[in-house]
Short mmCIF file of C-alpha atoms in Angstrom, two decimals:
data_model
loop_
_atom_site.label_atom_id
_atom_site.label_comp_id
_atom_site.label_asym_id
_atom_site.label_seq_id
_atom_site.Cartn_x
_atom_site.Cartn_y
_atom_site.Cartn_z
CA MET A 8 -20.73 -4.32 30.20
CA SER A 9 -23.90 -3.33 28.91
CA ARG A 10 -25.65 0.09 29.17
CA VAL A 11 -28.68 -1.92 30.84
CA ALA A 12 -26.02 -3.58 33.41
CA ALA A 13 -24.10 -0.18 34.06
CA VAL A 14 -27.62 1.82 34.88
CA ASN A 15 -28.24 -1.40 37.62
CA GLU A 16 -24.42 -0.58 39.08
CA ARG A 17 -25.88 3.13 39.13
CA TYR A 18 -28.89 1.97 41.10
CA ARG A 19 -26.89 -0.42 43.21
CA ALA A 20 -23.97 2.36 44.17
CA THR A 21 -27.32 4.75 45.33
CA THR A 22 -28.47 1.95 47.88
CA VAL A 23 -24.97 1.56 49.40
CA VAL A 24 -24.20 5.05 49.63
CA ALA A 25 -27.52 5.78 51.42
CA ARG A 26 -27.27 3.41 53.96
CA ASP A 27 -23.39 3.36 54.70
CA GLY A 28 -23.25 7.07 54.26
CA VAL A 29 -20.27 9.35 52.82
CA SER A 30 -16.74 10.10 54.07
CA LEU A 31 -15.07 13.34 54.73
CA PHE A 32 -11.51 13.04 55.44
CA ILE A 33 -10.57 16.24 56.81
CA VAL A 34 -6.98 17.48 56.11
CA ALA A 35 -4.97 20.23 58.36
CA ASP A 36 -4.19 22.90 56.51
CA SER A 37 -2.62 26.03 58.67
CA ASN A 38 -1.96 28.46 56.33
CA GLY A 39 -5.40 28.30 54.90
CA THR A 40 -6.44 28.51 57.81
CA ALA A 41 -4.88 31.49 58.37
CA LEU A 42 -5.97 32.95 55.05
CA ASN A 43 -9.59 32.39 56.25
CA ASP A 44 -9.27 33.93 59.53
CA ALA A 45 -8.03 36.86 57.21
CA ILE A 46 -10.73 36.96 54.91
CA ARG A 47 -13.27 37.20 57.54
CA ALA A 48 -11.52 39.81 59.18
CA VAL A 49 -11.96 41.93 56.09
CA VAL A 50 -15.28 40.93 55.26
CA ARG A 51 -16.29 42.22 58.61
CA GLU A 52 -14.49 45.25 58.20
CA ALA A 53 -15.58 45.79 54.58
CA SER A 54 -19.54 45.56 55.82
CA GLU A 55 -18.54 47.66 58.59
CA ASP A 56 -17.60 50.48 56.32
CA GLY A 57 -19.51 50.13 53.86
CA SER A 58 -18.48 51.58 51.28
CA GLU A 59 -16.65 50.13 47.85
CA LEU A 60 -12.65 50.37 48.83
CA TRP A 61 -13.06 46.73 49.65
CA GLU A 62 -15.09 45.38 46.57
CA ASN A 63 -11.77 43.94 44.85
CA VAL A 64 -9.78 43.04 47.81
CA VAL A 65 -12.59 40.46 49.64
CA GLY A 66 -13.26 39.45 45.29
CA ALA A 67 -9.13 38.80 44.80
CA ALA A 68 -9.33 36.76 48.69
CA LYS A 69 -12.42 34.63 48.27
CA SER A 70 -11.33 33.50 44.76
CA LEU A 71 -7.49 32.60 46.36
CA ARG A 72 -9.93 30.41 48.83
CA TRP A 73 -11.53 29.37 46.25
CA ARG A 74 -9.44 27.70 44.59
CA LEU A 75 -7.35 25.99 47.50
CA ALA A 76 -10.27 24.21 48.15
CA PHE A 77 -10.91 22.56 44.65
CA ARG A 78 -7.76 23.01 43.27
CA PRO A 79 -5.32 20.78 45.78
CA GLN A 80 -2.67 19.75 43.30
CA PRO A 81 1.39 20.80 43.50
CA LEU A 82 1.64 24.53 42.92
CA ALA A 83 4.02 23.44 40.09
CA LEU A 84 0.92 22.14 38.35
CA ASN A 85 -1.34 24.95 40.13
CA PRO A 86 -1.05 28.56 38.09
CA SER A 87 -4.43 29.30 39.46
CA ILE A 88 -2.87 29.75 43.15
CA GLU A 89 0.03 31.89 42.35
CA THR A 90 -2.14 33.85 40.04
CA ALA A 91 -4.94 34.81 42.51
CA ALA A 92 -2.23 35.27 45.48
CA SER A 93 -0.78 37.67 43.42
CA ALA A 94 -4.01 39.45 42.64
CA VAL A 95 -4.62 39.63 46.53
CA LEU A 96 -1.35 41.30 47.07
CA ALA A 97 -1.77 43.75 44.10
CA GLN A 98 -5.68 44.52 45.82
CA ALA A 99 -4.43 44.88 49.05
CA GLU A 100 -1.76 47.41 47.73
CA ALA A 101 -4.10 49.50 45.90
CA ILE A 102 -5.98 50.12 48.74
CA ARG A 103 -3.35 50.27 51.05
CA PRO A 104 -3.33 54.39 50.89
CA ALA A 105 -6.69 54.82 52.25
CA LEU A 106 -6.75 52.75 54.87
CA GLY A 107 -6.05 53.93 58.46
CA SER A 108 -4.08 51.83 61.07
CA SER A 109 -6.46 49.21 61.32
CA GLY A 110 -7.13 48.30 58.34
CA VAL A 111 -3.31 48.19 57.19
CA ALA A 112 -3.46 45.68 59.67
CA LEU A 113 -5.98 43.52 58.02
CA VAL A 114 -4.20 43.93 54.89
CA ASP A 115 -1.15 43.24 55.82
CA ALA A 116 -2.39 40.24 57.85
CA LEU A 117 -4.12 39.30 54.23
CA SER A 118 -1.17 39.35 51.77
CA THR A 119 1.00 37.36 54.74
CA ALA A 120 -1.32 34.70 54.64
CA ALA A 121 -1.60 34.57 50.52
CA ARG A 122 1.99 34.76 49.80
CA ASN A 123 2.11 31.60 53.01
CA VAL A 124 -0.44 29.63 50.40
CA ALA A 125 1.66 30.17 47.32
CA ALA A 126 4.79 28.98 48.91
CA THR A 127 3.67 25.68 49.95
CA ASP A 128 1.72 22.80 48.36
CA PRO A 129 -1.92 22.53 49.20
CA PRO A 130 -2.01 19.57 52.17
CA VAL A 131 -5.01 18.22 50.86
CA GLY A 132 -3.54 17.41 47.31
CA LYS A 133 -0.85 14.90 49.19
CA TYR A 134 -3.16 12.78 51.08
CA LEU A 135 -5.50 12.71 47.99
CA LEU A 136 -2.50 11.29 46.00
CA ASP A 137 -1.35 9.05 49.03
CA THR A 138 -5.07 7.47 48.59
CA ILE A 139 -5.68 7.17 45.26
CA LEU A 140 -2.57 5.27 44.86
CA GLU A 141 -3.38 2.92 47.27
CA THR A 142 -6.97 2.34 45.57
CA GLY A 143 -5.50 1.98 41.79
CA PRO A 144 -6.22 4.31 38.71
CA THR A 145 -8.81 1.54 37.47
CA ASP A 146 -11.05 1.19 40.49
CA CYS A 147 -11.34 4.94 41.45
CA LEU A 148 -12.56 8.59 40.56
CA VAL A 149 -11.56 11.73 41.09
CA VAL A 150 -14.43 14.54 40.19
CA THR A 151 -13.79 17.91 40.97
CA ASP A 152 -15.92 21.20 41.11
CA GLY A 153 -16.09 21.70 37.10
CA THR A 154 -14.30 21.94 34.00
CA LEU A 155 -10.72 24.01 34.56
CA SER A 156 -10.63 22.87 37.34
CA ARG A 157 -10.47 19.01 35.79
CA VAL A 158 -8.27 20.32 33.07
CA GLU A 159 -5.71 21.83 36.45
CA VAL A 160 -6.34 18.45 38.33
CA GLY A 161 -6.17 16.11 35.42
CA SER A 162 -2.78 17.66 34.21
CA TRP A 163 -1.36 16.25 37.92
CA LEU A 164 -3.56 13.03 38.17
CA GLY A 165 -4.38 12.12 34.46
CA PRO A 166 -0.30 10.86 33.54
CA LEU A 167 -0.67 8.80 36.56
CA GLY A 168 -3.29 7.13 35.13
CA PHE A 169 -6.52 8.28 37.02
CA ARG A 170 -9.83 9.78 35.52
CA VAL A 171 -10.31 12.99 36.40
CA LEU A 172 -14.03 13.72 35.74
CA SER A 173 -16.19 17.01 36.18
CA PRO A 174 -20.04 16.64 37.74
CA GLY A 175 -21.84 16.91 34.38
CA MET A 176 -19.20 13.92 33.15
CA LEU A 177 -21.04 11.55 35.38
CA ALA A 178 -24.29 11.64 33.62
CA ASP A 179 -22.54 8.77 31.76
CA ALA A 180 -23.91 5.68 33.17
CA GLU A 181 -21.13 3.79 32.06
CA ILE A 182 -18.43 4.93 34.40
CA ILE A 183 -17.80 2.64 36.45
CA ALA A 184 -15.44 2.46 39.35
CA ASP A 185 -15.74 1.35 43.05
CA VAL A 186 -14.98 4.84 45.08
CA THR A 187 -15.33 8.11 44.19
CA TYR A 188 -12.68 10.91 45.71
CA VAL A 189 -14.54 14.33 45.42
CA VAL A 190 -11.91 17.33 45.77
CA GLY A 191 -13.63 19.76 47.96
CA PRO A 192 -16.86 20.68 50.23
CA PRO A 193 -19.83 18.35 49.70
CA ARG A 194 -22.01 21.48 50.54
CA LEU A 195 -20.46 23.59 47.73
CA MET A 196 -20.67 20.02 44.93
CA ARG A 197 -23.92 19.13 43.55
CA THR A 198 -26.20 17.13 45.00
CA SER A 199 -26.24 14.04 42.66
CA LEU A 200 -23.06 13.13 44.17
CA VAL A 201 -24.95 11.95 46.93
CA THR A 202 -28.19 11.22 46.31
CA ALA A 203 -27.33 9.71 42.91
CA PRO A 204 -23.49 8.60 43.22
CA PRO A 205 -21.50 6.84 40.61
CA THR A 206 -20.18 4.91 42.93
CA PRO A 207 -20.68 2.80 46.01
CA GLU A 208 -17.99 5.06 47.95
CA VAL A 209 -17.79 8.70 47.97
CA SER A 210 -15.46 10.24 49.85
CA PHE A 211 -14.78 14.02 50.12
CA PHE A 212 -11.38 15.41 51.10
CA ILE A 213 -12.00 18.76 52.47
CA PRO A 214 -9.41 21.58 53.93
CA SER A 215 -9.60 21.99 57.92
CA TRP A 216 -10.76 25.79 57.53
CA PHE A 217 -14.10 24.49 55.73
CA THR A 218 -15.93 24.27 58.91
CA ASP A 219 -19.09 23.09 57.42
CA ARG A 220 -19.83 19.62 57.72
CA GLY A 221 -23.11 19.21 55.95
CA LEU A 222 -24.34 17.63 52.89
CA PRO A 223 -25.67 19.32 50.08
CA THR A 224 -29.44 18.92 50.10
CA THR A 225 -32.20 19.13 47.38
CA ALA A 226 -35.22 22.19 47.73
CA ILE A 227 -37.37 19.79 48.41
CA ALA A 228 -35.59 17.42 50.63
CA ASP A 229 -36.97 18.62 53.30
CA TYR A 230 -40.25 17.91 52.06
CA ALA A 231 -40.34 14.40 50.15
CA GLN A 232 -40.72 11.47 51.87
CA GLY A 233 -38.05 8.55 51.62
CA ALA A 234 -35.32 11.60 50.91
CA ILE A 235 -31.79 10.04 50.96
CA ARG A 236 -29.98 11.64 53.91
CA PRO A 237 -26.46 9.68 54.26
CA ARG A 238 -24.78 9.55 57.37
CA VAL A 239 -21.34 11.36 57.21
CA ARG A 240 -17.87 9.60 58.70
CA VAL A 241 -15.68 12.10 59.42
CA PHE A 242 -11.76 11.30 59.66
CA GLU A 243 -9.08 14.32 60.60
CA ILE A 244 -5.80 14.24 58.90
CA GLY A 245 -2.41 16.04 60.83
CA VAL A 246 -2.81 18.37 63.34
CA ILE A 247 -5.71 20.41 63.33
CA GLN A 248 -6.50 23.30 65.54
CA SER A 249 -8.68 23.48 68.31
CA ASP A 250 -11.12 26.14 66.47
CA ALA A 251 -10.67 24.15 62.89
CA GLY A 252 -13.41 21.37 61.92
CA ALA A 253 -14.41 21.19 66.19
CA GLY A 254 -17.26 23.00 65.12
CA VAL A 255 -16.54 26.19 67.57
CA ALA A 256 -15.84 28.60 64.61
CA GLU A 257 -19.60 29.68 62.99
CA PRO A 258 -19.54 28.27 59.55
CA GLU A 259 -19.59 31.29 57.12
CA PRO A 260 -22.92 31.64 55.48
CA ILE A 261 -22.25 28.91 51.70
CA GLU A 262 -23.57 32.08 50.05
CA ASP A 263 -20.83 34.34 50.96
CA PHE A 264 -18.24 31.24 50.57
CA ALA A 265 -18.27 32.01 47.13
CA PRO A 266 -16.26 35.15 45.30
CA PRO A 267 -18.69 37.91 44.62
CA PRO A 268 -19.10 39.89 41.49
CA VAL A 269 -18.27 43.66 41.74
CA TRP A 270 -21.12 45.66 40.46
CA GLY A 271 -19.68 49.07 40.92
CA PRO A 272 -22.49 51.93 41.81
CA GLN A 273 -25.76 50.67 40.75
CA ARG A 274 -29.38 51.80 41.62
CA SER A 275 -32.15 50.21 40.88
CA ALA A 276 -34.26 51.80 38.53
CA THR A 277 -36.80 54.31 40.25
CA ARG A 278 -38.60 55.92 37.19
CA ASP A 279 -40.23 54.45 33.66
CA PRO A 280 -38.01 55.12 31.13
CA GLY A 281 -38.49 57.45 28.31
CA VAL A 282 -39.18 56.60 24.30
CA ASP A 283 -35.55 56.47 24.04
CA GLU A 284 -34.67 53.91 27.12
CA VAL A 285 -35.20 50.85 28.29
CA VAL A 286 -34.76 49.11 31.90
CA ALA A 287 -32.14 46.43 31.71
CA ARG A 288 -29.89 44.26 34.47
CA LYS A 289 -26.15 44.21 34.18
CA VAL A 290 -25.06 40.75 33.20
CA LEU A 291 -21.19 40.21 33.61
CA LEU A 292 -19.35 37.68 31.18
CA SER A 293 -16.21 35.93 30.73
CA GLY A 294 -13.27 37.01 29.20
CA GLY A 295 -14.02 40.76 31.07
CA TYR A 296 -17.18 41.42 29.05
CA ALA A 297 -20.37 42.45 29.98
CA ILE A 298 -24.07 43.62 28.74
CA TRP A 299 -27.07 45.48 30.00
CA MET A 300 -29.89 42.88 28.85
CA ASP A 301 -32.98 44.29 28.83
CA ASP A 302 -36.20 42.30 29.09
CA GLY A 303 -36.74 41.80 25.49
CA ASP A 304 -38.45 38.07 24.06
CA ARG A 305 -34.76 36.44 23.06
CA ILE A 306 -31.11 36.25 22.85
CA ARG A 307 -28.58 34.40 20.36
CA THR A 308 -27.36 31.82 22.53
CA LEU A 309 -24.89 29.14 21.95
CA ASP A 310 -24.93 25.57 23.47
CA PRO A 311 -21.28 23.44 23.24
CA SER A 312 -23.09 20.22 24.11
CA GLN A 313 -24.79 20.02 20.71
CA PRO A 314 -23.44 18.54 17.26
CA ALA A 315 -21.72 21.04 14.73
CA GLY A 316 -24.71 22.72 12.84
CA GLU A 317 -27.36 22.52 15.90
CA ARG A 318 -25.34 24.83 18.46
CA VAL A 319 -26.58 28.33 17.74
CA THR A 320 -29.83 29.28 18.51
CA TYR A 321 -32.11 31.46 20.72
CA THR A 322 -32.67 31.71 24.15
CA ASP A 323 -36.07 33.20 26.14
CA VAL A 324 -34.43 36.32 28.25
CA THR A 325 -36.10 35.10 31.45
CA ALA A 326 -34.18 31.76 30.97
CA VAL A 327 -30.81 33.30 30.80
CA GLU A 328 -28.82 32.35 34.17
CA PRO A 329 -25.20 31.89 34.93
CA GLY A 330 -23.64 29.37 32.98
CA THR A 331 -25.70 29.84 30.14
CA TYR A 332 -23.05 31.06 26.50
CA LEU A 333 -24.29 34.20 25.12
CA LEU A 334 -23.22 34.56 21.47
CA LEU A 335 -22.33 38.33 21.08
CA ARG A 336 -20.76 40.72 18.47
CA LEU A 337 -18.38 42.94 19.93
CA GLY A 338 -18.78 46.43 19.59
CA VAL A 339 -22.16 46.21 17.88
CA THR A 340 -25.68 44.71 18.44
CA GLU A 341 -27.11 41.70 16.84
CA ARG A 342 -30.23 43.37 16.01
CA THR A 343 -27.74 45.89 14.15
CA VAL A 344 -26.04 43.87 11.96
CA LEU A 345 -29.54 41.53 11.06
CA TYR A 346 -30.75 45.05 9.63
CA ASP A 347 -28.02 46.34 7.76
CA ALA A 348 -27.92 42.55 6.32
CA THR A 349 -31.42 42.45 5.60
CA LEU A 350 -31.25 46.24 3.95
CA GLN A 351 -28.59 45.04 1.79
CA SER A 352 -30.57 41.94 0.10
CA MET A 353 -33.38 44.01 -0.63
CA GLY A 354 -31.31 45.39 -3.65
CA ALA A 355 -32.85 48.23 -5.36
CA ARG A 356 -35.80 47.96 -3.17
CA ARG A 357 -33.68 49.21 -0.20
CA ALA A 358 -34.51 53.19 -0.72
CA ILE A 359 -37.94 52.52 -0.83
CA VAL A 360 -39.14 50.25 1.63
CA GLU A 361 -37.00 51.75 3.84
CA SER A 362 -38.39 55.33 3.30
CA SER A 363 -41.71 53.65 4.20
CA GLN A 364 -40.72 52.08 7.59
CA ASP A 365 -39.20 55.58 8.57
CA ARG A 366 -42.27 57.45 7.65
CA TRP A 367 -44.66 55.76 10.16
CA LYS A 368 -41.87 54.70 12.43
CA ARG A 369 -41.00 58.44 12.86
CA ALA A 370 -44.90 59.65 13.24
CA LEU A 371 -45.24 57.31 16.12
CA LEU A 372 -42.04 58.03 17.82
CA ASP A 373 -43.09 61.92 17.66
CA ARG A 374 -46.70 60.55 19.13
CA LEU A 375 -44.59 59.65 21.97
CA ARG A 376 -42.63 62.22 22.90
CA SER A 377 -45.16 64.65 22.77
CA THR A 378 -47.71 62.67 24.66
CA GLY A 379 -45.89 60.14 26.71
CA ARG A 380 -46.03 56.24 26.92
CA SER A 381 -48.94 55.97 29.09
CA HIS A 382 -50.89 57.95 26.65
CA VAL A 383 -49.97 56.47 23.29
CA GLU A 384 -50.57 53.10 25.20
CA SER A 385 -54.13 53.94 26.51
CA SER A 386 -55.17 55.58 23.27
CA LEU A 387 -54.20 52.60 21.28
CA ARG A 388 -55.50 49.50 23.13
CA ARG A 389 -58.62 51.49 23.01
CA LEU A 390 -58.72 51.04 19.56
CA GLY A 391 -58.37 47.56 20.08
CA VAL A 392 -54.65 47.21 19.57
CA ARG A 393 -53.95 44.28 21.66
CA ALA A 394 -49.97 44.56 21.78
CA ALA A 395 -50.05 47.91 23.06
CA GLU A 396 -47.87 47.54 25.56
CA GLN A 397 -44.88 46.96 22.81
CA VAL A 398 -45.54 50.63 21.09
CA GLU A 399 -42.21 51.91 22.01
CA ALA A 400 -40.13 48.71 20.74
CA TRP A 401 -42.02 49.28 17.23
CA THR A 402 -40.26 52.46 16.85
CA GLU A 403 -36.85 50.57 16.62
CA PRO A 404 -35.72 50.56 12.76
CA THR A 405 -34.45 46.87 13.21
CA LEU A 406 -38.09 45.87 14.35
CA ALA A 407 -40.58 45.47 11.39
CA ARG A 408 -43.56 45.99 12.26
CA PRO A 409 -46.24 44.90 14.84
CA GLN A 410 -46.56 40.82 14.79
CA LEU A 411 -50.25 41.10 14.42
CA ASP A 412 -51.42 42.27 10.75
CA SER A 413 -54.88 43.75 12.68
CA ASP A 414 -53.00 45.95 15.38
CA PHE A 415 -50.94 47.02 12.44
CA LYS A 416 -53.39 47.79 10.92
CA LEU A 417 -54.82 49.74 13.35
CA LEU A 418 -51.65 51.44 14.72
CA LEU A 419 -51.42 52.88 10.58
CA GLN A 420 -54.80 54.19 10.86
CA TRP A 421 -54.23 56.12 14.69
CA LEU A 422 -51.29 57.57 13.08
CA ASP A 423 -53.21 59.11 9.63
CA ILE A 424 -50.75 57.11 7.21
CA SER A 425 -52.16 55.43 4.70
CA GLU A 426 -52.60 51.21 4.77
CA SER A 427 -51.21 50.95 1.65
CA PRO A 428 -48.35 50.66 0.40
CA ALA A 429 -46.68 51.00 4.24
CA PHE A 430 -48.48 47.84 5.00
CA SER A 431 -47.05 45.88 2.30
CA HIS A 432 -43.96 47.45 2.69
CA ALA A 433 -43.24 46.51 6.14
CA THR A 434 -44.56 43.16 5.60
CA GLU A 435 -41.55 42.62 2.96
CA PHE A 436 -39.20 44.24 5.36
CA ARG A 437 -40.27 41.22 7.81
CA ARG A 438 -40.28 38.36 5.27
CA ALA A 439 -36.37 39.64 4.25
CA ARG A 440 -35.48 39.80 7.72
CA PHE A 441 -36.45 36.51 8.06
CA ARG A 442 -34.25 35.30 5.23
CA ALA A 443 -31.43 37.46 6.30
CA ALA A 444 -31.65 36.08 9.79
CA SER A 445 -32.08 32.13 8.30
CA ARG A 446 -28.60 32.79 6.44
CA MET A 447 -26.75 34.87 9.72
CA ARG A 448 -27.22 31.46 11.83
CA GLU A 449 -26.10 29.09 9.27
CA GLN A 450 -23.11 31.51 9.30
CA LEU A 451 -22.48 31.55 12.46
CA GLU A 452 -23.24 27.32 12.41
CA ASP A 453 -20.09 27.04 9.89
CA ALA A 454 -17.93 29.49 12.32
CA MET A 455 -18.76 27.43 15.60
CA ALA A 456 -18.36 24.57 14.05
CA SER A 457 -14.86 25.11 13.88
CA ALA A 458 -14.49 26.60 17.34
CA ASP A 459 -12.59 25.01 20.28
CA MET A 460 -15.70 23.77 22.16
CA GLU A 461 -13.57 22.30 25.25
CA ALA A 462 -11.52 25.81 25.12
CA LEU A 463 -14.70 27.61 25.70
CA ARG A 464 -15.87 25.20 28.44
CA ALA A 465 -12.60 25.45 29.95
CA GLU A 466 -11.67 28.82 29.60
CA GLY A 467 -15.35 30.64 29.35
CA HIS A 468 -15.04 32.46 25.96
CA VAL A 469 -13.82 31.99 23.01
CA LYS A 470 -13.67 34.70 20.00
CA ILE A 471 -13.84 33.02 16.63
CA ASP A 472 -11.71 34.23 14.21
CA GLY A 473 -11.87 34.04 10.07
CA ALA A 474 -14.48 34.32 7.61
CA GLY A 475 -15.52 37.81 8.71
CA PHE A 476 -16.46 36.67 12.30
CA ALA A 477 -13.52 38.48 13.85
CA ASP A 478 -15.87 40.77 16.24
CA ILE A 479 -18.06 37.30 17.64
CA ILE A 480 -17.81 36.02 21.09
CA ALA A 481 -19.12 33.11 22.55
CA THR A 482 -19.21 33.95 26.36
CA ARG A 483 -20.52 32.49 29.44
CA VAL A 484 -22.90 34.35 31.85
CA LEU A 485 -21.08 34.68 35.11
CA ALA A 486 -23.74 36.64 36.93
CA ILE A 487 -26.94 38.46 36.81
CA SER A 488 -27.71 41.82 38.88
CA PRO A 489 -30.19 41.70 40.92
CA LEU A 490 -31.09 45.45 40.33
CA THR A 491 -32.54 47.42 37.09
CA ASN A 492 -31.26 50.29 35.36
CA VAL A 493 -32.44 52.98 33.34
CA ILE A 494 -30.31 53.15 29.89
CA ALA A 495 -30.16 54.45 26.40
CA ARG A 496 -31.61 51.79 24.72
CA HIS A 497 -29.47 51.68 21.48
CA ASP A 498 -26.70 50.46 24.75
CA ALA A 499 -28.45 47.13 25.49
CA ARG A 500 -26.94 43.80 24.72
CA GLU A 501 -24.16 45.35 23.29
CA PRO A 502 -20.70 44.13 24.59
CA PHE A 503 -18.52 46.46 26.63
CA ARG A 504 -15.46 46.09 29.02
CA ASP A 505 -16.40 45.50 32.28
CA GLY A 506 -13.89 43.74 35.18
CA GLY A 507 -17.04 43.21 37.22
CA GLY A 508 -16.84 39.03 36.94
CA ARG A 509 -12.87 38.85 37.10
CA TRP A 510 -13.29 37.14 40.51
CA LEU A 511 -15.94 34.71 39.37
CA GLU A 512 -13.85 32.75 36.23
#
């Protein structure tokens, strides 16, 4: 089939789904129901308690529930269920000594539910397998919620000849089939599965304890003319408890269903940063890492979808979001490595330029410490310095000089430092840094060319070994704190160990 014909088939599929709707197969799951009930009871207790005692228990339990919803394969091919259930038991035991009788009863119920879930194959899997075997491998697609789920479900269904895809793979218009079977609740899947479906028939397999039967919608659907709102056909499979799937139980808010990040003690910044400080947000990363991300202009990132040689780039800090891949050095910041590489490249000129840079930066730092940032900034602004708000950043050794020539000349004048040779030395340093940055990017591209991009997508992180890059890690952003903190400037963007994102992996 030509690509044009494949695109036409995709339009036809959208028309049919908009007309006929989608199917929801609600599969009875008593063990999952008990787990869901226990989680909701623990969440209520944690909310009333208001302490951080329950954070890891709630995170582990929601992580197990999430996997139960999206990975229905038999336990023999479902390692994530056993791992997540073990985490629930461990976290419950960890807080047991600090609980009263009512709290102990809650963790007992949660632990029992977790053990039962880990002892029985997910019932959704049996009915999914029966259905796709009846349809046949060539006529259907199985869609999971993401890359890691696709790997696990694919290890089960792939050997039987079935195509298991993640939502991102459905952009390929040449994937042709009659039916799409989606593993998981529609409200937690991409909107495009119902507004731009890959096949004329779409069915979702959902455990009975997930009581929200709604379809995903776009943010503008309520305001758009002709928005696609397919009708829903519900089919119940097995004996479903009266309070599950019948609209009696109040559905849990979608935003509360996902496992939460564990931020630990945090208070929003209530003071202006000092000379050697910055305002930053905590960013949780895959692999058990985190960074403090300041509001600088750019940060090094990686795009695994690009071909080798074009993967390493810079991204505006404001554009970083969960799912972005950061490229970081362990134990040191990228700025420090670039600074050292720049000085080394200057050879005999290093000492002269370094001394010149240190002189005007130290003079500026003394002014900031003696009179304060606001006074220095206002003084420079009155003088005509256009980027005066960057005055603290200019004290950093890794930053060559103000971007504008006019700003730098006015700054030197204000500091009573001769323009010559300070101006030419700073400009020389900036040129050397550009060259060093270009070489570093080429080295990183070479290192990333041999990295396993599939492993990165599946695991969320990968370390780069060899060629002097053992300290490089590519890692996916899991969550960004809504709160800001004032931290030491030298701590910004340097990865450190943090388990707050463990339930988000």
